[in-house]
């Protein structure tokens, strides 16, 4: 089975799952966090190198204040509880996104988890938090423009590689597999540039119901796909044979 080098997951459907059970949305987020923990461990043990989880988008700030603060508290608690486990599993934790609106105690927990796991060499686990891809691309454009204005580089130095290097995901390779749960088929401002050649997997399963066997099913689907990158099928097969 060919394993993706970088799995990115849009963990969606917590609210609807709770609603179906006639419970508050926050109940869905609690279950969702448990599922995330399981999937992280499963990816780590399967030997996946990179996993990015969309935990909170830049647009999610527009949700009711009580839901936003609950999610922030949940993240802080998760990190407080899980950091030792991450170290044990040799998982390196980091965050991408704009943390300027994130409460300082949560930032502290993030910093602590990132520092404590910085020497781990197994799974590279990235939480996208306060993340928005358009904002990320805009920030990259600004950085590059400043370098040109300062005379450090010329316009001719601007290429895809330079743009990628100025994104928050650098040096993690682009995701080759993007999973979204809950039946929605959109990116919701997630990794727009990086998803250029990703394979997509949409499932109706709500995130709190997502299990390791659903992951297994998704990975089987990935493994069965032919990634052509614009070439024709026969050439791709020949390249595979010669590798
Ligand atoms: C995903 O579940 C979690 C976050 C966005 C933080 P939702 O909260 O979006 O759940 P639905 O889409 O409303 O069911
Ligand atoms: C995307 O889910 C963000 C996360 C999963 C963290 P949303 O539920 O916020 O996306 P939309 O609003 O349905 O597009
Ligand atoms: Mg949603």
mmCIF file of N, CA, C and O in Angstrom, residues 130-166:
data_model
loop_
_atom_site.group_PDB
_atom_site.id
_atom_site.type_symbol
_atom_site.label_atom_id
_atom_site.label_comp_id
_atom_site.label_asym_id
_atom_site.label_seq_id
_atom_site.Cartn_x
_atom_site.Cartn_y
_atom_site.Cartn_z
ATOM 1 N N UNK A 130 -6.417 29.136 13.928
ATOM 2 C CA UNK A 130 -6.578 30.526 13.488
ATOM 3 C C UNK A 130 -6.028 30.644 12.078
ATOM 4 O O UNK A 130 -5.529 31.674 11.662
ATOM 5 N N UNK A 131 -6.100 29.504 11.368
ATOM 6 C CA UNK A 131 -5.461 29.416 10.054
ATOM 7 C C UNK A 131 -6.425 29.781 8.921
ATOM 8 O O UNK A 131 -7.579 29.356 8.917
ATOM 9 N N UNK A 132 -5.929 30.539 7.969
ATOM 10 C CA UNK A 132 -6.664 30.850 6.742
ATOM 11 C C UNK A 132 -5.655 30.917 5.622
ATOM 12 O O UNK A 132 -4.633 31.599 5.733
ATOM 13 N N UNK A 133 -5.912 30.180 4.558
ATOM 14 C CA UNK A 133 -4.924 30.082 3.494
ATOM 15 C C UNK A 133 -4.758 31.391 2.721
ATOM 16 O O UNK A 133 -3.660 31.749 2.319
ATOM 17 N N UNK A 134 -5.853 32.114 2.510
ATOM 18 C CA UNK A 134 -5.731 33.387 1.788
ATOM 19 C C UNK A 134 -4.879 34.378 2.578
ATOM 20 O O UNK A 134 -4.063 35.093 2.006
ATOM 21 N N UNK A 135 -5.081 34.412 3.895
ATOM 22 C CA UNK A 135 -4.276 35.298 4.751
ATOM 23 C C UNK A 135 -2.805 34.877 4.672
ATOM 24 O O UNK A 135 -1.909 35.714 4.636
ATOM 25 N N UNK A 136 -2.565 33.550 4.653
ATOM 26 C CA UNK A 136 -1.203 33.023 4.600
ATOM 27 C C UNK A 136 -0.532 33.431 3.282
ATOM 28 O O UNK A 136 0.621 33.882 3.281
ATOM 29 N N UNK A 137 -1.271 33.298 2.180
ATOM 30 C CA UNK A 137 -0.705 33.660 0.869
ATOM 31 C C UNK A 137 -0.467 35.171 0.810
ATOM 32 O O UNK A 137 0.579 35.631 0.330
ATOM 33 N N UNK A 138 -1.413 35.946 1.339
ATOM 34 C CA UNK A 138 -1.265 37.402 1.343
ATOM 35 C C UNK A 138 -0.009 37.800 2.132
ATOM 36 O O UNK A 138 0.778 38.646 1.682
ATOM 37 N N UNK A 139 0.187 37.151 3.273
ATOM 38 C CA UNK A 139 1.374 37.457 4.092
ATOM 39 C C UNK A 139 2.656 37.102 3.336
ATOM 40 O O UNK A 139 3.651 37.841 3.402
ATOM 41 N N UNK A 140 2.622 35.997 2.579
ATOM 42 C CA UNK A 140 3.810 35.581 1.810
ATOM 43 C C UNK A 140 4.112 36.621 0.721
ATOM 44 O O UNK A 140 5.269 37.008 0.518
ATOM 45 N N UNK A 141 3.054 37.085 0.050
ATOM 46 C CA UNK A 141 3.229 38.091 -1.011
ATOM 47 C C UNK A 141 3.865 39.348 -0.413
ATOM 48 O O UNK A 141 4.797 39.930 -0.975
ATOM 49 N N UNK A 142 3.385 39.720 0.757
ATOM 50 C CA UNK A 142 3.902 40.915 1.420
ATOM 51 C C UNK A 142 5.384 40.765 1.768
ATOM 52 O O UNK A 142 6.193 41.664 1.523
ATOM 53 N N UNK A 143 5.740 39.606 2.300
ATOM 54 C CA UNK A 143 7.140 39.359 2.675
ATOM 55 C C UNK A 143 8.051 39.443 1.449
ATOM 56 O O UNK A 143 9.123 40.031 1.484
ATOM 57 N N UNK A 144 7.574 38.826 0.353
ATOM 58 C CA UNK A 144 8.380 38.823 -0.871
ATOM 59 C C UNK A 144 8.515 40.254 -1.410
ATOM 60 O O UNK A 144 9.605 40.690 -1.794
ATOM 61 N N UNK A 145 7.404 40.994 -1.394
ATOM 62 C CA UNK A 145 7.433 42.380 -1.884
ATOM 63 C C UNK A 145 8.426 43.214 -1.071
ATOM 64 O O UNK A 145 9.168 44.046 -1.627
ATOM 65 N N UNK A 146 8.462 42.969 0.239
ATOM 66 C CA UNK A 146 9.393 43.714 1.099
ATOM 67 C C UNK A 146 10.851 43.401 0.748
ATOM 68 O O UNK A 146 11.696 44.289 0.741
ATOM 69 N N UNK A 147 11.095 42.107 0.418
ATOM 70 C CA UNK A 147 12.465 41.723 0.051
ATOM 71 C C UNK A 147 12.874 42.380 -1.263
ATOM 72 O O UNK A 147 14.013 42.799 -1.436
ATOM 73 N N UNK A 148 11.908 42.503 -2.188
ATOM 74 C CA UNK A 148 12.201 43.165 -3.470
ATOM 75 C C UNK A 148 12.458 44.649 -3.211
ATOM 76 O O UNK A 148 13.456 45.219 -3.685
ATOM 77 N N UNK A 149 11.570 45.256 -2.401
ATOM 78 C CA UNK A 149 11.693 46.697 -2.118
ATOM 79 C C UNK A 149 13.029 47.004 -1.443
ATOM 80 O O UNK A 149 13.629 48.051 -1.695
ATOM 81 N N UNK A 150 13.512 46.080 -0.599
ATOM 82 C CA UNK A 150 14.772 46.304 0.108
ATOM 83 C C UNK A 150 15.981 45.976 -0.770
ATOM 84 O O UNK A 150 17.122 46.094 -0.339
ATOM 85 N N UNK A 151 15.719 45.507 -1.993
ATOM 86 C CA UNK A 151 16.802 45.188 -2.914
ATOM 87 C C UNK A 151 17.480 43.867 -2.618
ATOM 88 O O UNK A 151 18.548 43.554 -3.156
ATOM 89 N N UNK A 152 16.875 43.051 -1.729
ATOM 90 C CA UNK A 152 17.502 41.758 -1.386
ATOM 91 C C UNK A 152 17.326 40.737 -2.499
ATOM 92 O O UNK A 152 18.152 39.852 -2.692
ATOM 93 N N UNK A 153 16.226 40.835 -3.217
ATOM 94 C CA UNK A 153 15.979 39.948 -4.369
ATOM 95 C C UNK A 153 15.397 40.791 -5.501
ATOM 96 O O UNK A 153 14.948 41.922 -5.268
ATOM 97 N N UNK A 154 15.422 40.239 -6.714
ATOM 98 C CA UNK A 154 14.789 40.963 -7.825
ATOM 99 C C UNK A 154 13.504 40.215 -8.215
ATOM 100 O O UNK A 154 13.303 39.068 -7.816
ATOM 101 N N UNK A 155 12.667 40.874 -9.023
ATOM 102 C CA UNK A 155 11.400 40.250 -9.453
ATOM 103 C C UNK A 155 11.653 38.910 -10.138
ATOM 104 O O UNK A 155 10.856 37.983 -10.024
ATOM 105 N N UNK A 156 12.789 38.801 -10.845
ATOM 106 C CA UNK A 156 13.102 37.559 -11.553
ATOM 107 C C UNK A 156 13.384 36.393 -10.597
ATOM 108 O O UNK A 156 13.349 35.235 -11.011
ATOM 109 N N UNK A 157 13.669 36.706 -9.351
ATOM 110 C CA UNK A 157 13.913 35.633 -8.368
ATOM 111 C C UNK A 157 12.609 35.018 -7.858
ATOM 112 O O UNK A 157 12.624 34.015 -7.149
ATOM 113 N N UNK A 158 11.484 35.640 -8.197
ATOM 114 C CA UNK A 158 10.204 35.124 -7.674
ATOM 115 C C UNK A 158 9.759 33.924 -8.508
ATOM 116 O O UNK A 158 9.560 34.032 -9.725
ATOM 117 N N UNK A 159 9.689 32.788 -7.874
ATOM 118 C CA UNK A 159 9.187 31.578 -8.543
ATOM 119 C C UNK A 159 8.358 30.757 -7.550
ATOM 120 O O UNK A 159 8.224 31.147 -6.391
ATOM 121 N N UNK A 160 7.826 29.635 -8.001
ATOM 122 C CA UNK A 160 6.947 28.832 -7.131
ATOM 123 C C UNK A 160 7.656 28.413 -5.851
ATOM 124 O O UNK A 160 7.076 28.392 -4.775
ATOM 125 N N UNK A 161 8.929 28.075 -6.019
ATOM 126 C CA UNK A 161 9.719 27.635 -4.881
ATOM 127 C C UNK A 161 9.803 28.713 -3.799
ATOM 128 O O UNK A 161 9.636 28.447 -2.611
ATOM 129 N N UNK A 162 10.031 29.947 -4.249
ATOM 130 C CA UNK A 162 10.152 31.060 -3.304
ATOM 131 C C UNK A 162 8.817 31.310 -2.602
ATOM 132 O O UNK A 162 8.775 31.568 -1.400
ATOM 133 N N UNK A 163 7.719 31.212 -3.358
ATOM 134 C CA UNK A 163 6.397 31.401 -2.739
ATOM 135 C C UNK A 163 6.196 30.328 -1.667
ATOM 136 O O UNK A 163 5.864 30.637 -0.522
ATOM 137 N N UNK A 164 6.456 29.061 -2.033
ATOM 138 C CA UNK A 164 6.295 27.960 -1.067
ATOM 139 C C UNK A 164 7.120 28.200 0.194
ATOM 140 O O UNK A 164 6.655 27.949 1.308
ATOM 141 N N UNK A 165 8.343 28.691 -0.011
ATOM 142 C CA UNK A 165 9.243 28.914 1.136
ATOM 143 C C UNK A 165 8.735 29.995 2.075
ATOM 144 O O UNK A 165 9.122 30.051 3.237
ATOM 145 N N UNK A 166 7.893 30.875 1.562
ATOM 146 C CA UNK A 166 7.378 31.956 2.394
ATOM 147 C C UNK A 166 6.016 31.650 3.017
ATOM 148 O O UNK A 166 5.409 32.512 3.646
#
